[in-house]
CSV table of C-alpha atoms in Angstrom, one decimal:
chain,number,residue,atom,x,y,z
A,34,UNK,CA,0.0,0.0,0.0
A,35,UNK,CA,2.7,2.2,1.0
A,36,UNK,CA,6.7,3.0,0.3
A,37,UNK,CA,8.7,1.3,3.1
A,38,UNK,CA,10.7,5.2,3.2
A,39,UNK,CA,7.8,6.4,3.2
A,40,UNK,CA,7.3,9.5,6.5
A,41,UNK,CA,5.1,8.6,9.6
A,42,UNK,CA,3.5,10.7,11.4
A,43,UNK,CA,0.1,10.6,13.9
A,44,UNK,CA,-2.5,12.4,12.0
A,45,UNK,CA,-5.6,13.8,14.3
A,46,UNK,CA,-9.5,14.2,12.6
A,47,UNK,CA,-12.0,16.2,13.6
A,48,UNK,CA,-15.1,18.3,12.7
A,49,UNK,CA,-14.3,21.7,12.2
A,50,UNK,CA,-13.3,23.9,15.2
A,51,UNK,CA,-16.0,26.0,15.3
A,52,UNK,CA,-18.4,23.2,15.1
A,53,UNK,CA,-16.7,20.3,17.6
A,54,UNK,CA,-19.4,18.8,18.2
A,55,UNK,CA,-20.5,18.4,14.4
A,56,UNK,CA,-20.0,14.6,14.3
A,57,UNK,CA,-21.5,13.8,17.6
A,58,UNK,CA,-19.2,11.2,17.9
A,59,UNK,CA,-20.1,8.6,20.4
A,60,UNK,CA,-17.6,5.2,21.4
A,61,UNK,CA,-20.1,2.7,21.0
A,62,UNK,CA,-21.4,4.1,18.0
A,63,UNK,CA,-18.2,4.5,16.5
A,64,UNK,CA,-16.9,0.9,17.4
A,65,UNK,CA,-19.5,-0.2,15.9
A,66,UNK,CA,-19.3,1.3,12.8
A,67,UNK,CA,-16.0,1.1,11.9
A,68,UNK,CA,-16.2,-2.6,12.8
A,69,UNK,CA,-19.0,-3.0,10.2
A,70,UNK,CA,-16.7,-0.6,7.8
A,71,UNK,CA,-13.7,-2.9,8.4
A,72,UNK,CA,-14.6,-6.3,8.9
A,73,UNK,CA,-11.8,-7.5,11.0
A,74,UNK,CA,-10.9,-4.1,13.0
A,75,UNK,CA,-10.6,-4.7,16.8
A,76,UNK,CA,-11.9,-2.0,19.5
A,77,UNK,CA,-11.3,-1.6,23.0
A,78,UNK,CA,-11.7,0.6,25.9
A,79,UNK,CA,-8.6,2.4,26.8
A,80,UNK,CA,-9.2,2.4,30.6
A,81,UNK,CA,-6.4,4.0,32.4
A,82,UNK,CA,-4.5,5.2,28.9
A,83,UNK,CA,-7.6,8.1,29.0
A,84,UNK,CA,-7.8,11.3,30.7
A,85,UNK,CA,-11.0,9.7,31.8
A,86,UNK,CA,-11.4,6.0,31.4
A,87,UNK,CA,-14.8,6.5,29.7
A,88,UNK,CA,-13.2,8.9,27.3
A,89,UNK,CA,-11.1,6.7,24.6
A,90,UNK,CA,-11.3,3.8,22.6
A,91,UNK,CA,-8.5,2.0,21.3
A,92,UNK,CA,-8.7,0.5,17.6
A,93,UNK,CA,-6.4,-1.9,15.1
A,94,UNK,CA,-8.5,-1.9,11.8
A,95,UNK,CA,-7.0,-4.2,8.5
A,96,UNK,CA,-5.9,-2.1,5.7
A,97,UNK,CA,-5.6,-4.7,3.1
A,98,UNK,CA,-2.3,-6.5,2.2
A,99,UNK,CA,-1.5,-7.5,5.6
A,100,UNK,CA,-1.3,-4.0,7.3
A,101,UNK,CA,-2.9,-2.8,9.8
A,102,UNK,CA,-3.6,0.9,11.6
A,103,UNK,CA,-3.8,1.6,14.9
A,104,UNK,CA,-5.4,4.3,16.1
A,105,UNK,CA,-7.5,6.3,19.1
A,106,UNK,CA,-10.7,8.3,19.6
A,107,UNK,CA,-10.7,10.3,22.7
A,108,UNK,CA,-14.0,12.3,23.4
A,109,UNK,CA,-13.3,15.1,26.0
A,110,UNK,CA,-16.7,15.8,25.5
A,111,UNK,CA,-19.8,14.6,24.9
A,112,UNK,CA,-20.3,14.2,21.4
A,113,UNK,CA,-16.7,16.0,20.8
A,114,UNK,CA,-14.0,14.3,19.8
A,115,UNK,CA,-11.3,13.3,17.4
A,116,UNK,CA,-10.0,10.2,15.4
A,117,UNK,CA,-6.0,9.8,15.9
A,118,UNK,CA,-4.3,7.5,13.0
A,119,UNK,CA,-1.2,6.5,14.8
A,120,UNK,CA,2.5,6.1,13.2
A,121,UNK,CA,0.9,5.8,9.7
A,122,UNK,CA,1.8,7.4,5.8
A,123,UNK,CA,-0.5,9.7,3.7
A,124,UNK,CA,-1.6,6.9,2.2
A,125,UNK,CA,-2.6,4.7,5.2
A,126,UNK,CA,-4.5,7.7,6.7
A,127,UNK,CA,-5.8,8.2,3.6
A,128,UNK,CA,-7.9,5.4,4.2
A,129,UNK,CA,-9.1,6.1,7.7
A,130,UNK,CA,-9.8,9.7,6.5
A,131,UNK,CA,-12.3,8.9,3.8
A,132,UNK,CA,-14.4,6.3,5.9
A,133,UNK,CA,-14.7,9.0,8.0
A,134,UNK,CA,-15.6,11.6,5.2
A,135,UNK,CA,-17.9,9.1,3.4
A,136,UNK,CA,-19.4,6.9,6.1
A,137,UNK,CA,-19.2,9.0,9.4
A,138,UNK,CA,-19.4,12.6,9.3
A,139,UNK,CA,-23.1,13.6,8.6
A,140,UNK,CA,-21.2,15.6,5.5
A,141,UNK,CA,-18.4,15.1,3.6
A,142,UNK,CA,-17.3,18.6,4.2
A,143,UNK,CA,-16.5,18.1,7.9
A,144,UNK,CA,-13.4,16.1,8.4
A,145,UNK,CA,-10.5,18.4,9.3
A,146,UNK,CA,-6.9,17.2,10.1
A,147,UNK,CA,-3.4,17.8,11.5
A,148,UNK,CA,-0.2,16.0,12.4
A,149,UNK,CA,1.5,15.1,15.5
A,150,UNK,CA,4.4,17.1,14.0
A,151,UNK,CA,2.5,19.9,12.9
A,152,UNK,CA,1.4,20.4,16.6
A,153,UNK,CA,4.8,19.8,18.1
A,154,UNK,CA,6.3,22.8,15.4
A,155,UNK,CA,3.2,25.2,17.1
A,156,UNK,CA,0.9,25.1,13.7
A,157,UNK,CA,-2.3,25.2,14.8
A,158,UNK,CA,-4.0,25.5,11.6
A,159,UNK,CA,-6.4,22.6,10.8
A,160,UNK,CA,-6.1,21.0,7.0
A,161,UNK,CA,-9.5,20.0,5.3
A,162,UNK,CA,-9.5,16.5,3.8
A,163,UNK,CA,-11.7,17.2,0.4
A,164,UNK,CA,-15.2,16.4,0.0
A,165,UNK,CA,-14.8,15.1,-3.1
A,166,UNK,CA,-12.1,13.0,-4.3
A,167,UNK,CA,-10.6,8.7,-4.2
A,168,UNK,CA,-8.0,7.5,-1.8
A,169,UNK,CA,-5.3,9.1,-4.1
A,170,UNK,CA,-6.7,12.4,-3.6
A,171,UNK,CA,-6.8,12.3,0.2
A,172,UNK,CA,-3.4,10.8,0.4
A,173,UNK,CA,-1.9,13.6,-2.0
A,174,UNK,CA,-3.4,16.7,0.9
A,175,UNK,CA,-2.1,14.5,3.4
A,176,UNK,CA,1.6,14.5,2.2
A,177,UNK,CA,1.5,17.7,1.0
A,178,UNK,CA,0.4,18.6,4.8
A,179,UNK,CA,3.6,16.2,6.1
A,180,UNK,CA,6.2,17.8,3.2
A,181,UNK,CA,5.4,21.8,4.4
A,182,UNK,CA,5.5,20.4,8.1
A,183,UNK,CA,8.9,19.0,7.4
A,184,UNK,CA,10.1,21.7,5.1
């Protein structure tokens, strides 16, 4: 799926700023539909990893090929929250990112992202996955995103 050089980084989604609570992301809900969305993904409480035990779920979810993704929701609030791919390339987040465009968010026009590094560097912009667009679309925002981080 991806180069083996290729650069990892932890990508966060979310709805827009202004409008956190857009998705109304819930755990269960969630699970449950990325389970259905990616027969084979695991889910699981993460307990004492959370702020609040109630607040995260933990997730490995098959990406084809034998890869997988991990990743983590954490909702600090109720139906607030965001969707971290962890240690994963454009093009594995890509994947995660469109489910999320085309299957979760109530609209296509509401999934927003940035990087671990971005956040580390003090970039507090938010990216916008497009609404429209295949895999190779999504991936190509992503790296851009990663190459002007690491410029």
């Amino acid at each position: 799926m991806t180069e083996s050089n290729a650069r990892r980084t932890t990508f966060s989604f979310a709805p827009p700023v202004d409008d956190a609570a857009a998705w109304g992301i819930e755990l269960n809900d969630f699970a449950n539909r990325l389970m259905q969305g990616f027969p084979g993904t695991e889910t699981w409480p993460l307990g004492s990893q959370a702020p609040h035990p109630q607040e995260g779920l933990g997730f490995d979810m098959p990406l084809g090929g034998g890869a997988h993704m991990e990743g983590l929701v954490h909702t600090p609030y109720p139906k607030v929250g965001a969707v971290m791919a962890l240690d994963t390339t454009a093009d594995e987040a890509a994947v995660l990112a469109r489910w999320l465009r085309d299957h979760y968010a109530p609209t296509p026009d509401l999934v927003h992202f940035t990087s671990e590094r971005a956040l580390e560097l003090g970039i507090t912009a938010y990216g916008r996955i497009p609404a429209t667009g295949d895999l190779y679309e999504i991936s190509r925002v992503l790296q851009e995103h990663i190459d002007t981080v690491e410029a």
